[in-house]
Coordinates of C-alpha atoms and ligand atoms in Angstrom, one line a residue:
M1 CA 118.7 114.5 99.0
L2 CA 115.6 112.4 98.1
S3 CA 113.5 113.9 100.9
Q4 CA 114.4 117.5 99.9
A5 CA 113.9 116.8 96.2
L6 CA 110.4 115.3 96.8
H7 CA 109.6 118.1 99.2
V8 CA 110.5 120.8 96.7
A9 CA 108.7 119.2 93.8
A10 CA 105.6 118.7 96.0
R11 CA 105.7 122.2 97.3
L12 CA 106.0 123.6 93.7
A13 CA 103.0 121.4 92.9
V14 CA 105.0 119.9 90.0
F15 CA 103.2 116.6 90.5
D16 CA 99.8 118.3 90.2
A17 CA 100.9 120.1 87.1
L18 CA 101.6 116.7 85.5
H19 CA 98.1 115.4 86.2
D20 CA 96.8 116.0 82.6
G21 CA 99.9 114.7 80.9
A22 CA 103.5 115.3 80.0
R23 CA 105.1 118.7 80.3
T24 CA 108.6 120.1 79.6
A25 CA 110.8 121.7 82.2
G26 CA 110.1 125.1 80.7
E27 CA 106.3 124.6 81.0
L28 CA 106.6 123.4 84.5
A29 CA 108.9 126.3 85.5
E30 CA 106.3 128.7 84.3
V31 CA 103.5 127.0 86.3
A32 CA 105.7 126.8 89.4
S33 CA 107.2 130.3 89.1
A34 CA 110.6 128.7 89.3
Q35 CA 113.9 128.8 87.4
E36 CA 114.0 126.4 84.4
D37 CA 117.5 125.1 84.6
P38 CA 117.6 124.1 88.3
L39 CA 114.0 122.7 88.0
R40 CA 115.1 120.5 85.0
R41 CA 118.0 119.2 87.2
L42 CA 115.5 118.4 90.0
L43 CA 113.2 116.6 87.5
R44 CA 116.1 114.6 86.0
F45 CA 117.0 113.5 89.5
L46 CA 113.4 112.4 90.1
T47 CA 113.6 110.3 86.9
S48 CA 116.4 108.3 88.5
V49 CA 114.2 107.2 91.5
D50 CA 111.2 106.0 89.6
V51 CA 109.0 109.1 90.4
L52 CA 109.1 110.8 87.0
T53 CA 110.0 109.7 83.4
E54 CA 111.4 111.9 80.7
D55 CA 110.6 111.2 77.0
D56 CA 112.9 111.9 74.0
R57 CA 111.2 115.3 73.5
G58 CA 112.2 116.4 77.1
R59 CA 108.7 116.1 78.5
F60 CA 108.2 114.7 82.0
S61 CA 105.4 112.6 83.3
L62 CA 104.5 110.7 86.4
T63 CA 105.4 107.1 87.0
A64 CA 102.9 104.9 88.9
R65 CA 104.8 105.8 92.0
G66 CA 104.9 109.5 91.2
E67 CA 101.0 109.5 91.0
F68 CA 101.0 109.2 94.8
F69 CA 102.4 112.7 95.1
R70 CA 99.4 114.3 93.4
S71 CA 97.1 116.3 95.8
D72 CA 94.0 114.6 94.5
H73 CA 95.3 111.0 94.7
P74 CA 93.0 109.1 97.2
Q75 CA 96.1 108.0 99.1
S76 CA 98.1 111.2 98.5
L77 CA 101.6 111.4 100.0
R78 CA 101.9 115.0 99.0
P79 CA 101.1 116.3 102.6
L80 CA 103.8 114.0 104.0
A81 CA 106.4 115.2 101.4
M82 CA 105.4 118.8 102.3
M83 CA 106.0 118.1 106.0
Y84 CA 109.1 115.9 106.2
A85 CA 111.6 118.2 104.6
S86 CA 110.0 121.5 105.6
P87 CA 112.3 123.9 107.2
Y88 CA 111.0 123.5 110.8
L89 CA 111.4 119.7 110.7
W90 CA 114.6 119.8 108.8
G91 CA 116.1 122.1 111.4
A92 CA 115.4 119.6 114.2
W93 CA 116.8 116.7 112.2
G94 CA 120.0 118.8 111.6
A95 CA 120.5 118.5 115.4
L96 CA 120.4 114.7 115.5
Y97 CA 124.0 114.7 116.7
D98 CA 123.0 116.8 119.7
A99 CA 120.1 114.5 120.4
V100 CA 122.4 111.4 120.5
K101 CA 125.1 113.2 122.4
S102 CA 123.0 115.0 125.0
G103 CA 119.5 113.5 124.7
G104 CA 116.4 114.6 122.9
P105 CA 114.1 116.2 122.0
V106 CA 116.2 118.8 120.1
F107 CA 113.2 120.4 118.5
D108 CA 112.7 122.4 121.7
R109 CA 116.3 123.6 121.6
V110 CA 116.1 124.6 117.9
H111 CA 112.7 126.3 118.0
G112 CA 112.4 127.3 121.7
V113 CA 109.1 125.5 122.3
P114 CA 107.9 121.9 122.3
F115 CA 106.8 120.4 119.0
F116 CA 103.0 120.4 119.6
D117 CA 103.1 123.9 121.1
Y118 CA 104.9 125.1 118.0
L119 CA 102.2 123.5 115.7
G120 CA 99.5 125.2 117.7
T121 CA 101.0 128.6 117.1
H122 CA 102.3 128.3 113.5
Q123 CA 99.2 128.0 111.4
D124 CA 100.8 127.0 108.1
D125 CA 103.0 124.4 109.5
G126 CA 100.2 123.2 111.7
A127 CA 97.8 122.8 108.7
I128 CA 100.5 120.8 106.8
F129 CA 101.1 118.6 109.8
N130 CA 97.3 117.9 110.2
A131 CA 97.0 117.1 106.5
A132 CA 100.0 114.8 106.7
M133 CA 98.5 112.9 109.6
S134 CA 95.2 112.5 107.7
S135 CA 97.1 111.3 104.6
A136 CA 99.1 108.8 106.6
S137 CA 95.7 107.7 108.1
N138 CA 94.3 107.2 104.7
V139 CA 96.9 104.5 104.2
D140 CA 96.3 102.9 107.7
I141 CA 92.5 103.0 107.6
P142 CA 91.7 100.2 105.2
M143 CA 94.2 98.0 107.1
V144 CA 92.7 98.9 110.5
L145 CA 89.1 98.3 109.4
G146 CA 90.1 95.0 107.8
A147 CA 91.7 93.8 111.0
Y148 CA 89.3 94.9 113.7
D149 CA 85.5 94.9 114.2
F150 CA 84.3 98.1 115.8
S151 CA 80.5 97.5 115.4
A152 CA 80.0 96.3 119.0
F153 CA 81.0 99.7 120.4
R154 CA 78.3 102.2 121.3
R155 CA 80.6 105.2 121.8
I156 CA 84.1 105.4 120.4
V157 CA 86.4 108.2 121.7
D158 CA 89.4 109.0 119.5
V159 CA 92.0 110.6 121.7
G160 CA 94.3 112.8 119.7
G161 CA 92.2 111.9 116.7
G162 CA 93.6 114.7 114.6
Q163 CA 91.0 115.9 112.0
G164 CA 89.0 112.8 112.2
A165 CA 90.1 110.7 109.2
L166 CA 90.2 107.4 111.2
L167 CA 87.1 108.1 113.4
F168 CA 84.9 109.1 110.5
A169 CA 85.9 106.0 108.6
I170 CA 85.2 103.8 111.6
L171 CA 81.8 105.4 112.1
E172 CA 81.0 104.9 108.3
S173 CA 81.8 101.2 108.7
S174 CA 79.9 100.9 112.0
P175 CA 76.6 102.6 111.6
G176 CA 75.3 101.9 115.1
S177 CA 78.2 103.6 116.8
Q178 CA 78.6 107.2 118.0
G179 CA 81.9 109.0 118.2
I180 CA 83.8 111.7 120.1
L181 CA 86.8 113.3 118.3
Y182 CA 89.1 114.7 120.9
D183 CA 92.2 116.8 120.2
A184 CA 93.9 120.2 120.9
P185 CA 91.7 123.3 120.2
S186 CA 93.7 124.4 117.1
V187 CA 93.2 121.0 115.5
I188 CA 89.5 120.6 116.4
D189 CA 88.8 124.1 115.0
G190 CA 90.1 122.8 111.6
A191 CA 88.2 119.6 111.8
R192 CA 84.8 121.2 112.0
D193 CA 84.6 121.9 108.3
L194 CA 85.7 118.4 107.4
A195 CA 82.8 116.5 109.0
S196 CA 79.9 115.9 106.6
P197 CA 76.4 116.8 108.0
G198 CA 75.6 113.1 108.6
M199 CA 78.9 112.6 110.4
A200 CA 78.5 115.7 112.5
A201 CA 75.2 114.3 113.8
R202 CA 77.0 111.1 115.0
C203 CA 80.3 112.5 116.1
E204 CA 80.9 115.1 118.8
L205 CA 84.0 117.3 118.4
V206 CA 85.7 118.1 121.7
A207 CA 88.7 120.3 122.3
G208 CA 90.9 119.7 125.3
D209 CA 94.2 118.5 126.8
M210 CA 94.6 114.8 127.2
F211 CA 97.0 115.4 130.0
Q212 CA 94.2 116.9 132.0
S213 CA 91.3 114.6 131.0
V214 CA 89.7 112.8 128.2
P215 CA 85.9 112.7 127.5
A216 CA 84.1 110.2 129.8
G217 CA 81.8 107.3 129.0
G218 CA 83.3 105.8 125.9
D219 CA 83.3 102.0 125.6
A220 CA 86.3 102.2 123.2
Y221 CA 89.3 104.6 123.6
V222 CA 91.2 104.7 120.3
M223 CA 94.7 106.3 120.3
K224 CA 96.4 106.1 116.9
R225 CA 100.1 107.2 116.8
I226 CA 99.7 109.1 120.1
L227 CA 101.8 107.1 122.7
H228 CA 104.9 107.1 120.4
D229 CA 105.0 110.9 120.9
W230 CA 105.4 110.7 124.6
S231 CA 107.8 109.5 127.3
D232 CA 106.7 106.5 129.5
A233 CA 105.7 108.9 132.4
E234 CA 103.6 111.0 130.0
C235 CA 102.0 107.9 128.5
V236 CA 101.0 106.6 131.9
R237 CA 99.3 110.0 132.6
I238 CA 97.3 109.9 129.3
L239 CA 96.4 106.2 129.9
S240 CA 95.4 106.9 133.5
N241 CA 93.0 109.6 132.2
C242 CA 91.5 107.0 129.8
R243 CA 91.3 104.5 132.7
R244 CA 89.3 107.0 134.7
A245 CA 87.0 107.8 131.8
I246 CA 86.4 104.3 130.3
A247 CA 83.0 102.6 130.7
R248 CA 82.9 99.1 132.4
G249 CA 83.8 96.4 130.0
G250 CA 85.3 99.0 127.6
R251 CA 88.3 98.5 125.4
L252 CA 91.5 100.5 125.0
L253 CA 92.7 100.4 121.4
V254 CA 96.2 101.7 121.0
M255 CA 97.4 101.8 117.4
D256 CA 101.1 102.2 117.1
S257 CA 104.0 100.4 115.5
V258 CA 105.5 97.5 117.5
V259 CA 109.3 97.6 117.0
K260 CA 110.7 94.4 115.4
P261 CA 113.8 92.6 116.9
P262 CA 117.3 93.8 115.9
N263 CA 118.6 93.3 112.3
Q264 CA 115.1 93.3 110.7
P265 CA 114.3 96.2 108.4
D266 CA 111.5 98.1 110.1
P267 CA 109.9 101.5 109.3
A268 CA 109.3 101.9 113.1
K269 CA 113.1 102.1 113.5
W270 CA 113.1 105.1 111.2
M271 CA 110.1 106.7 112.9
D272 CA 111.8 106.2 116.2
L273 CA 114.5 108.6 115.2
N274 CA 111.9 111.1 114.2
M275 CA 110.5 110.8 117.7
L276 CA 114.0 111.3 119.2
V277 CA 114.6 114.6 117.4
L278 CA 111.0 116.0 117.6
V279 CA 109.4 114.9 120.9
T280 CA 109.9 113.0 124.1
G281 CA 108.5 109.8 122.7
R282 CA 109.8 106.6 121.2
E283 CA 108.6 103.5 119.3
R284 CA 108.1 100.5 121.6
T285 CA 108.1 96.7 121.8
E286 CA 105.1 94.7 123.0
A287 CA 106.6 94.2 126.4
E288 CA 107.1 98.0 126.8
F289 CA 103.4 98.6 125.9
A290 CA 102.3 95.9 128.4
K291 CA 104.2 97.7 131.1
L292 CA 102.6 101.1 130.3
F293 CA 99.2 99.5 130.3
A294 CA 99.8 97.8 133.6
E295 CA 101.0 101.0 135.3
A296 CA 97.8 102.8 134.2
G297 CA 95.4 100.0 135.3
F298 CA 94.9 98.2 132.0
R299 CA 95.8 94.6 131.0
L300 CA 97.1 94.0 127.5
T301 CA 94.8 91.4 126.0
R302 CA 96.1 91.0 122.5
V303 CA 98.0 92.5 119.7
V304 CA 96.3 92.5 116.3
P305 CA 98.9 93.1 113.6
T306 CA 98.3 95.1 110.4
P307 CA 101.0 95.7 107.7
R308 CA 101.8 99.2 109.1
L309 CA 100.8 99.3 112.7
A310 CA 99.4 97.1 115.4
I311 CA 96.2 97.4 117.3
I312 CA 97.2 96.8 120.9
E313 CA 94.1 96.0 122.9
G314 CA 93.6 96.5 126.6
V315 CA 90.9 96.1 129.2
P316 CA 90.5 97.9 132.5
V317 CA 91.5 95.9 135.5
Ligands
SAH401 N1 95.6 110.1 115.7 C1 95.9 110.9 114.6 C2 96.9 112.0 114.9 C3 98.3 111.6 115.4 S1 99.4 113.0 115.6 C4 96.5 110.0 113.4 O1 96.8 108.9 113.7 O2 96.5 110.5 112.3 C5 99.3 113.3 117.3 C6 98.0 114.1 117.7 O3 98.0 114.4 119.1 C7 97.9 115.5 117.0 O4 96.6 115.6 116.4 C8 98.0 116.4 118.2 O5 97.3 117.6 118.0 C9 97.4 115.6 119.3 N2 97.8 116.1 120.7 C10 99.1 116.5 121.1 N3 99.0 116.9 122.3 C11 97.7 116.8 122.7 C12 97.1 117.1 124.0 N4 97.8 117.6 125.0 N5 95.8 116.9 124.1 C13 95.1 116.4 123.0 N6 95.6 116.1 121.8 C14 97.0 116.3 121.7

């Protein structure tokens, strides 16, 4: 209920309409081209979960938490709200029973094609997904930059780097490094307009398929929230392509959640179910990462924790 309510309010741009101050349900219904009575009920619900407040004149405004759903918030969660309860994801989640009973991913059975193929051919859903990945990255980036020093690397390749949010931030913080942003063609096409002229001069944008190859000659291969999308065999294939491409003395920097032991609350245990319904992947423990690294010719050297994900470092052997 909460996911759908946030999704609908985000999609109707209700949170953006409250940017300049309080509005009544009637005013918001007009802005959103929606029905006033059901919208008021939706807004009342959102006042019960600390996203909106209502004053004694029936005017709604954003709480501190609600501010995060504005499009122009620097760490906006709106793209994630747009994505999570959108019909194509919701449909796959509706088949969780089948995933547990018969095995995942059920996305393919519901939509007829694998998840990333679907995104490549459905422009609107693809654009929302890419924006959602960038907005999740905006939360991860300060933590990653605070935890790891990238300045020693000459050429950093971000494999499956989406539209460059992380790589551009790394290059900003590490002025001596060059970058290569590598992703599927439909994603790279959308990234071209997002790179500033200064960044475009330091970062090459390359479209391709990481199961075939990855750009050669990097001394750092970054992969953030990539391996959790794929089965062990698929991960070994991607990692083996990185192993072939990596310069001597280079570093593999996998950024993913590391699943906590049983009984501990852990967002990774939620994301893991998302992986189950959508793709062939899973969230993994440190031992599981070490095994994947070893099978692809890397040795896991250390795990640098951040509050949301870990930087799992490897060296070629
Ligand atoms: N690293 C980014 C994006 C993670 S989402 C971030 O953390 O925000 C997974 C990414 O893998 C998507 O951008 C998707 O387009 C990319 N991807 C999926 N299959 C791919 C393939 N075969 N080759 C290259 N990139 C691929």
